[in-house]
Amino acid sequence: MTQAKENAAKWIFAAAAAASVIAVALICVFLFAGGIPGMMKIGVWEFLSGTRWRPGNDIYGILPMIVTSLYVTALAVIFGVVIGLSTAVCLYRFCPRKLVSPVRQMINLLAGIPSVIYGLFGMTVIVPFLRDYLSPTGVGYGILAAAIVLSVMILPTVVSVSLDSLSSVPISYYEGALALGSTEAEATFKIVLPAAKSGVTSGVILAVGRALGETMAVIMVVGGSPEMPKSLFQSVRTLTSNIAMGAMELDENTQEALIASGVVLLVFALLLNISFSFLKQDWSERRKRRGKV
C-alpha cells in the first residue's frame, strides 16, 4: 500500500512538472508562430529599429518602446534592489528580533496588493508630486514615475529572497569574522553578504522579470505616447503597455505586430535570465578556486 502511494505521488509530481513545461512551450509556440511571420512581413530591421508606431498607416516601429522598457526596468531594479537589500540586511542583523517578523509580514503584504492599486496610487500621488516639485517640464508621467511604482512592487521579492539567503549562511561565518576583530557591520557586509550572493542574485532575477513584465500599473503612470524617450518626465510607452493598449485592435497587421512585440519581450526576458545564470556560475567557480587556493 505504501509503495502504491509513493508511485501515485511520483506520477502526480511528474504530471505537475510536465504541465508547467507544456504551458511554457505552448506560450512560446503561440508567440513565435504568430509573431515571426508578422515581423518578417513588416521587416525585422524596420520593426526593431523603427521609431514610429502608427497602426492606421501600417507603420510599426518598436524601438521607442524597447528603450523605454529598458530604462524603466533598469531604474526600478536599481531603486528596488538598493532599498530591498538594505532592508533585508537590517532585518537580518540590525533590527530588534521582536520587530523582524512583523516588519517582514508587512513587506510581504505588498505582494498581495493588485497592480491596479499601485497604478492608482502612482497616478494620484506620485505623478502629481513629480509634476509639482521635480519635473522641469511640468509633466509628472514618464519613466521616473513608472520606475518608482515598480520599485515598490518588487520590494517583497527582493527582501524575502535576500533575507532567506542571508539566513542560510552558516552563523560560523559571522562569528568567525567577529572573533578576528571585525565589527558587526564589517562581518555582515564583507563576509555574510558575499556568501549569500547567489541567493541575492536570484532575487534580482525575479525582480527584473517582474519589472519587465508589469503592465497595468505602468500604463497608469508612464503616459502612453509611442515616442522616443528623451527625458524622465515625458509621456512614453513600454513594450507591455503598448501590447495592452493595442490588444483590442481588430486589424490583422496590428495584431501580428503586437504578437511580434511579445516575441521581443520574451527574448529579452530569456537573455536576462541566461546572462544572470552565467554570472552566478562565474561567481561560483571563482569561490571554488579561492577555496582550493
Short mmCIF file of C-alpha atoms in Angstrom, two decimals:
data_model
loop_
_atom_site.label_atom_id
_atom_site.label_comp_id
_atom_site.label_asym_id
_atom_site.label_seq_id
_atom_site.Cartn_x
_atom_site.Cartn_y
_atom_site.Cartn_z
CA MET A 1 0.00 0.00 0.00
CA THR A 2 2.83 2.33 0.87
CA GLN A 3 4.56 1.57 -2.44
CA ALA A 4 1.33 2.37 -4.32
CA LYS A 5 1.05 5.72 -2.55
CA GLU A 6 4.67 6.57 -3.38
CA ASN A 7 4.13 5.68 -7.03
CA ALA A 8 0.95 7.76 -7.15
CA ALA A 9 2.77 10.72 -5.59
CA LYS A 10 5.58 10.40 -8.14
CA TRP A 11 3.10 10.41 -11.02
CA ILE A 12 1.27 13.43 -9.58
CA PHE A 13 4.50 15.41 -9.17
CA ALA A 14 5.68 14.37 -12.64
CA ALA A 15 2.36 15.47 -14.14
CA ALA A 16 2.59 18.83 -12.36
CA ALA A 17 6.12 19.37 -13.66
CA ALA A 18 5.08 18.31 -17.17
CA ALA A 19 2.10 20.71 -17.08
CA SER A 20 4.43 23.61 -16.27
CA VAL A 21 6.78 22.71 -19.11
CA ILE A 22 3.89 22.23 -21.54
CA ALA A 23 2.38 25.59 -20.58
CA VAL A 24 5.67 27.40 -21.26
CA ALA A 25 6.11 25.50 -24.53
CA LEU A 26 2.60 26.37 -25.73
CA ILE A 27 3.11 30.05 -24.94
CA CYS A 28 6.40 30.05 -26.84
CA VAL A 29 4.84 28.26 -29.81
CA PHE A 30 1.94 30.74 -29.88
CA LEU A 31 4.25 33.74 -29.76
CA PHE A 32 6.77 32.54 -32.33
CA ALA A 33 4.16 31.09 -34.68
CA GLY A 34 2.10 34.27 -34.62
CA GLY A 35 4.89 36.83 -34.24
CA ILE A 36 7.68 35.74 -36.55
CA PRO A 37 5.54 35.89 -39.75
CA GLY A 38 4.31 39.34 -38.81
CA MET A 39 7.84 40.50 -38.07
CA MET A 40 9.02 39.16 -41.44
CA LYS A 41 6.11 40.89 -43.19
CA ILE A 42 6.97 44.24 -41.63
CA GLY A 43 10.71 43.69 -41.93
CA VAL A 44 12.83 42.69 -38.95
CA TRP A 45 15.09 45.72 -39.12
CA GLU A 46 12.24 48.15 -39.73
CA PHE A 47 10.29 46.61 -36.86
CA LEU A 48 13.13 46.68 -34.33
CA SER A 49 14.74 49.98 -35.32
CA GLY A 50 11.68 51.96 -36.41
CA THR A 51 10.85 54.99 -34.27
CA ARG A 52 7.21 55.45 -35.32
CA TRP A 53 4.19 53.39 -34.28
CA ARG A 54 1.20 54.25 -36.44
CA PRO A 55 -1.11 51.25 -36.92
CA GLY A 56 -3.51 53.29 -39.07
CA ASN A 57 -0.75 53.79 -41.63
CA ASP A 58 0.73 50.29 -41.26
CA ILE A 59 3.88 51.71 -39.67
CA TYR A 60 5.19 49.54 -36.85
CA GLY A 61 8.43 50.54 -35.17
CA ILE A 62 9.03 49.49 -31.57
CA LEU A 63 12.46 50.98 -30.83
CA PRO A 64 11.00 53.71 -28.57
CA MET A 65 9.12 51.08 -26.56
CA ILE A 66 12.23 48.90 -26.27
CA VAL A 67 14.34 51.79 -25.00
CA THR A 68 11.62 52.88 -22.56
CA SER A 69 11.24 49.33 -21.21
CA LEU A 70 14.98 49.07 -20.61
CA TYR A 71 15.11 52.46 -18.88
CA VAL A 72 12.11 51.75 -16.65
CA THR A 73 13.30 48.26 -15.74
CA ALA A 74 16.86 49.38 -15.00
CA LEU A 75 15.78 52.27 -12.77
CA ALA A 76 13.16 50.18 -10.97
CA VAL A 77 15.66 47.39 -10.28
CA ILE A 78 18.28 49.86 -9.05
CA PHE A 79 15.81 51.52 -6.67
CA GLY A 80 14.21 48.26 -5.59
CA VAL A 81 17.44 46.30 -5.08
CA VAL A 82 19.14 49.07 -3.11
CA ILE A 83 16.15 49.56 -0.81
CA GLY A 84 15.21 45.87 -0.65
CA LEU A 85 18.72 44.57 0.02
CA SER A 86 19.28 47.25 2.66
CA THR A 87 16.01 46.26 4.30
CA ALA A 88 16.98 42.57 4.24
CA VAL A 89 20.35 43.31 5.84
CA CYS A 90 18.66 45.41 8.51
CA LEU A 91 16.17 42.65 9.31
CA TYR A 92 18.94 40.05 9.32
CA ARG A 93 21.29 41.67 11.81
CA PHE A 94 20.49 45.22 12.90
CA CYS A 95 16.76 45.12 13.64
CA PRO A 96 15.42 44.08 17.09
CA ARG A 97 14.31 40.44 16.97
CA LYS A 98 10.77 41.30 18.07
CA LEU A 99 10.28 43.56 15.06
CA VAL A 100 11.67 41.25 12.37
CA SER A 101 8.56 39.10 11.92
CA PRO A 102 6.01 41.98 11.94
CA VAL A 103 8.08 44.06 9.52
CA ARG A 104 8.61 41.11 7.20
CA GLN A 105 4.90 40.31 7.19
CA MET A 106 4.06 43.92 6.36
CA ILE A 107 6.52 43.87 3.46
CA ASN A 108 5.08 40.57 2.21
CA LEU A 109 1.64 42.16 2.20
CA LEU A 110 2.84 44.38 -0.65
CA ALA A 111 2.90 41.29 -2.87
CA GLY A 112 -0.83 40.78 -2.37
CA ILE A 113 -1.86 44.26 -3.47
CA PRO A 114 -3.30 44.26 -7.03
CA SER A 115 -1.17 46.05 -9.58
CA VAL A 116 -4.04 48.37 -10.47
CA ILE A 117 -3.92 49.71 -6.90
CA TYR A 118 -0.24 50.51 -7.33
CA GLY A 119 -1.08 52.26 -10.57
CA LEU A 120 -3.87 54.23 -8.93
CA PHE A 121 -1.56 55.28 -6.08
CA GLY A 122 1.11 56.31 -8.55
CA MET A 123 -1.35 58.25 -10.70
CA THR A 124 -2.89 60.16 -7.79
CA VAL A 125 0.15 60.64 -5.53
CA ILE A 126 3.50 60.07 -7.24
CA VAL A 127 2.70 61.66 -10.61
CA PRO A 128 1.32 64.93 -9.09
CA PHE A 129 4.29 65.10 -6.71
CA LEU A 130 6.80 64.72 -9.53
CA ARG A 131 4.88 67.19 -11.68
CA ASP A 132 4.72 69.88 -9.00
CA TYR A 133 8.13 69.52 -7.33
CA LEU A 134 10.66 67.75 -9.56
CA SER A 135 9.66 67.90 -13.22
CA PRO A 136 11.27 70.74 -15.21
CA THR A 137 8.68 70.26 -17.96
CA GLY A 138 5.55 70.24 -15.82
CA VAL A 139 4.85 66.61 -16.77
CA GLY A 140 4.67 64.01 -13.99
CA TYR A 141 4.05 60.98 -16.17
CA GLY A 142 7.04 59.14 -17.53
CA ILE A 143 9.95 56.85 -16.83
CA LEU A 144 10.70 58.05 -13.30
CA ALA A 145 7.10 57.66 -12.11
CA ALA A 146 6.91 54.13 -13.55
CA ALA A 147 10.28 53.20 -12.03
CA ILE A 148 9.22 54.37 -8.56
CA VAL A 149 5.98 52.38 -8.70
CA LEU A 150 7.74 49.26 -9.97
CA SER A 151 10.48 49.55 -7.34
CA VAL A 152 7.83 49.34 -4.63
CA MET A 153 6.17 46.38 -6.36
CA ILE A 154 9.39 44.34 -6.48
CA LEU A 155 10.35 45.05 -2.86
CA PRO A 156 8.68 41.90 -1.40
CA THR A 157 10.58 39.66 -3.82
CA VAL A 158 13.96 41.26 -3.18
CA VAL A 159 13.53 41.44 0.61
CA SER A 160 12.16 37.91 1.02
CA VAL A 161 14.72 36.13 -1.18
CA SER A 162 17.66 38.18 0.13
CA LEU A 163 16.69 37.64 3.76
CA ASP A 164 16.32 33.89 3.23
CA SER A 165 19.73 33.80 1.54
CA LEU A 166 21.38 35.72 4.38
CA SER A 167 19.75 33.49 6.98
CA SER A 168 21.01 30.36 5.20
CA VAL A 169 24.67 31.43 5.58
CA PRO A 170 26.23 29.46 8.47
CA ILE A 171 26.43 31.53 11.63
CA SER A 172 30.06 30.44 11.97
CA TYR A 173 30.97 32.82 9.14
CA TYR A 174 29.67 35.77 11.13
CA GLU A 175 31.07 34.62 14.46
CA GLY A 176 34.45 33.84 12.92
CA ALA A 177 34.67 37.34 11.46
CA LEU A 178 33.84 38.85 14.86
CA ALA A 179 36.47 36.65 16.50
CA LEU A 180 39.07 38.00 14.09
CA GLY A 181 38.28 41.56 15.11
CA SER A 182 35.67 42.64 12.55
CA THR A 183 32.81 44.88 13.57
CA GLU A 184 29.22 43.73 13.14
CA ALA A 185 28.87 45.84 10.01
CA GLU A 186 32.11 44.53 8.52
CA ALA A 187 31.20 40.92 9.27
CA THR A 188 27.76 41.39 7.69
CA PHE A 189 28.75 43.28 4.56
CA LYS A 190 32.17 41.74 3.87
CA ILE A 191 31.57 38.13 4.92
CA VAL A 192 27.90 37.19 5.14
CA LEU A 193 26.58 39.21 2.21
CA PRO A 194 29.17 37.91 -0.31
CA ALA A 195 28.44 34.37 0.89
CA ALA A 196 24.74 34.93 0.11
CA LYS A 197 25.48 36.43 -3.31
CA SER A 198 23.94 33.54 -5.25
CA GLY A 199 20.58 33.81 -3.49
CA VAL A 200 20.57 37.60 -3.74
CA THR A 201 21.20 37.31 -7.47
CA SER A 202 18.20 35.01 -7.77
CA GLY A 203 16.08 37.68 -6.11
CA VAL A 204 17.37 40.26 -8.57
CA ILE A 205 16.47 37.98 -11.50
CA LEU A 206 12.92 37.61 -10.20
CA ALA A 207 12.70 41.37 -9.67
CA VAL A 208 13.86 42.06 -13.23
CA GLY A 209 11.24 39.68 -14.58
CA ARG A 210 8.50 41.33 -12.53
CA ALA A 211 9.55 44.84 -13.54
CA LEU A 212 9.95 43.95 -17.23
CA GLY A 213 6.57 42.23 -17.46
CA GLU A 214 4.38 44.55 -15.40
CA THR A 215 1.61 46.17 -17.42
CA MET A 216 -1.38 47.72 -15.65
CA ALA A 217 0.49 49.81 -13.09
CA VAL A 218 2.89 51.05 -15.77
CA ILE A 219 0.11 52.06 -18.15
CA MET A 220 -1.40 54.31 -15.48
CA VAL A 221 1.79 56.26 -14.73
CA VAL A 222 4.03 56.14 -17.81
CA GLY A 223 1.79 58.17 -20.12
CA GLY A 224 1.02 56.48 -23.42
CA SER A 225 2.80 58.29 -26.26
CA PRO A 226 4.85 55.99 -28.55
CA GLU A 227 7.74 58.43 -28.67
CA MET A 228 11.48 58.01 -28.18
CA PRO A 229 12.28 58.83 -24.54
CA LYS A 230 14.35 61.96 -24.13
CA SER A 231 13.54 62.76 -20.51
CA LEU A 232 12.48 61.07 -17.30
CA PHE A 233 9.42 63.33 -17.34
CA GLN A 234 7.78 62.55 -20.66
CA SER A 235 4.75 60.57 -21.79
CA VAL A 236 6.11 57.33 -23.27
CA ARG A 237 5.23 53.64 -23.65
CA THR A 238 6.82 50.36 -22.67
CA LEU A 239 6.50 47.17 -24.67
CA THR A 240 3.96 45.72 -22.27
CA SER A 241 1.83 48.86 -22.18
CA ASN A 242 1.94 49.08 -25.99
CA ILE A 243 0.68 45.49 -26.30
CA ALA A 244 -2.10 46.09 -23.76
CA MET A 245 -3.21 49.39 -25.30
CA GLY A 246 -3.43 47.83 -28.75
CA ALA A 247 -4.90 44.49 -27.67
CA MET A 248 -8.39 45.40 -28.90
CA GLU A 249 -7.19 46.30 -32.39
CA LEU A 250 -9.11 44.27 -34.99
CA ASP A 251 -6.69 44.89 -37.83
CA GLU A 252 -4.75 41.72 -38.68
CA ASN A 253 -1.46 43.52 -39.32
CA THR A 254 -1.66 45.29 -35.97
CA GLN A 255 -2.38 42.07 -34.12
CA GLU A 256 0.62 40.41 -35.78
CA ALA A 257 2.79 43.38 -34.82
CA LEU A 258 1.61 43.16 -31.20
CA ILE A 259 2.36 39.43 -31.05
CA ALA A 260 5.78 40.16 -32.55
CA SER A 261 6.30 42.68 -29.74
CA GLY A 262 5.56 39.84 -27.33
CA VAL A 263 8.29 37.78 -29.02
CA VAL A 264 10.78 40.59 -28.47
CA LEU A 265 9.73 40.86 -24.83
CA LEU A 266 10.12 37.10 -24.34
CA VAL A 267 13.57 37.14 -25.92
CA PHE A 268 14.64 39.98 -23.63
CA ALA A 269 13.47 38.04 -20.57
CA LEU A 270 15.30 34.90 -21.73
CA LEU A 271 18.51 36.82 -22.42
CA LEU A 272 18.41 38.46 -18.99
CA ASN A 273 17.87 35.14 -17.24
CA ILE A 274 20.66 33.47 -19.21
CA SER A 275 23.03 36.38 -18.51
CA PHE A 276 22.37 36.24 -14.77
CA SER A 277 22.79 32.45 -14.82
CA PHE A 278 26.22 32.79 -16.40
CA LEU A 279 27.15 35.43 -13.81
CA LYS A 280 26.10 33.10 -10.99
CA GLN A 281 28.15 30.25 -12.46
CA ASP A 282 31.17 32.53 -12.82
CA TRP A 283 30.89 33.64 -9.19
CA SER A 284 30.54 30.03 -8.03
CA GLU A 285 33.65 28.98 -9.97
CA ARG A 286 35.63 31.87 -8.51
CA ARG A 287 34.60 30.89 -4.97
CA LYS A 288 35.62 27.27 -5.61
CA ARG A 289 39.01 28.38 -6.93
CA ARG A 290 39.59 30.58 -3.90
CA GLY A 291 38.63 27.68 -1.64
CA LYS A 292 41.16 25.39 -3.34
CA VAL A 293 43.86 28.02 -3.02
#
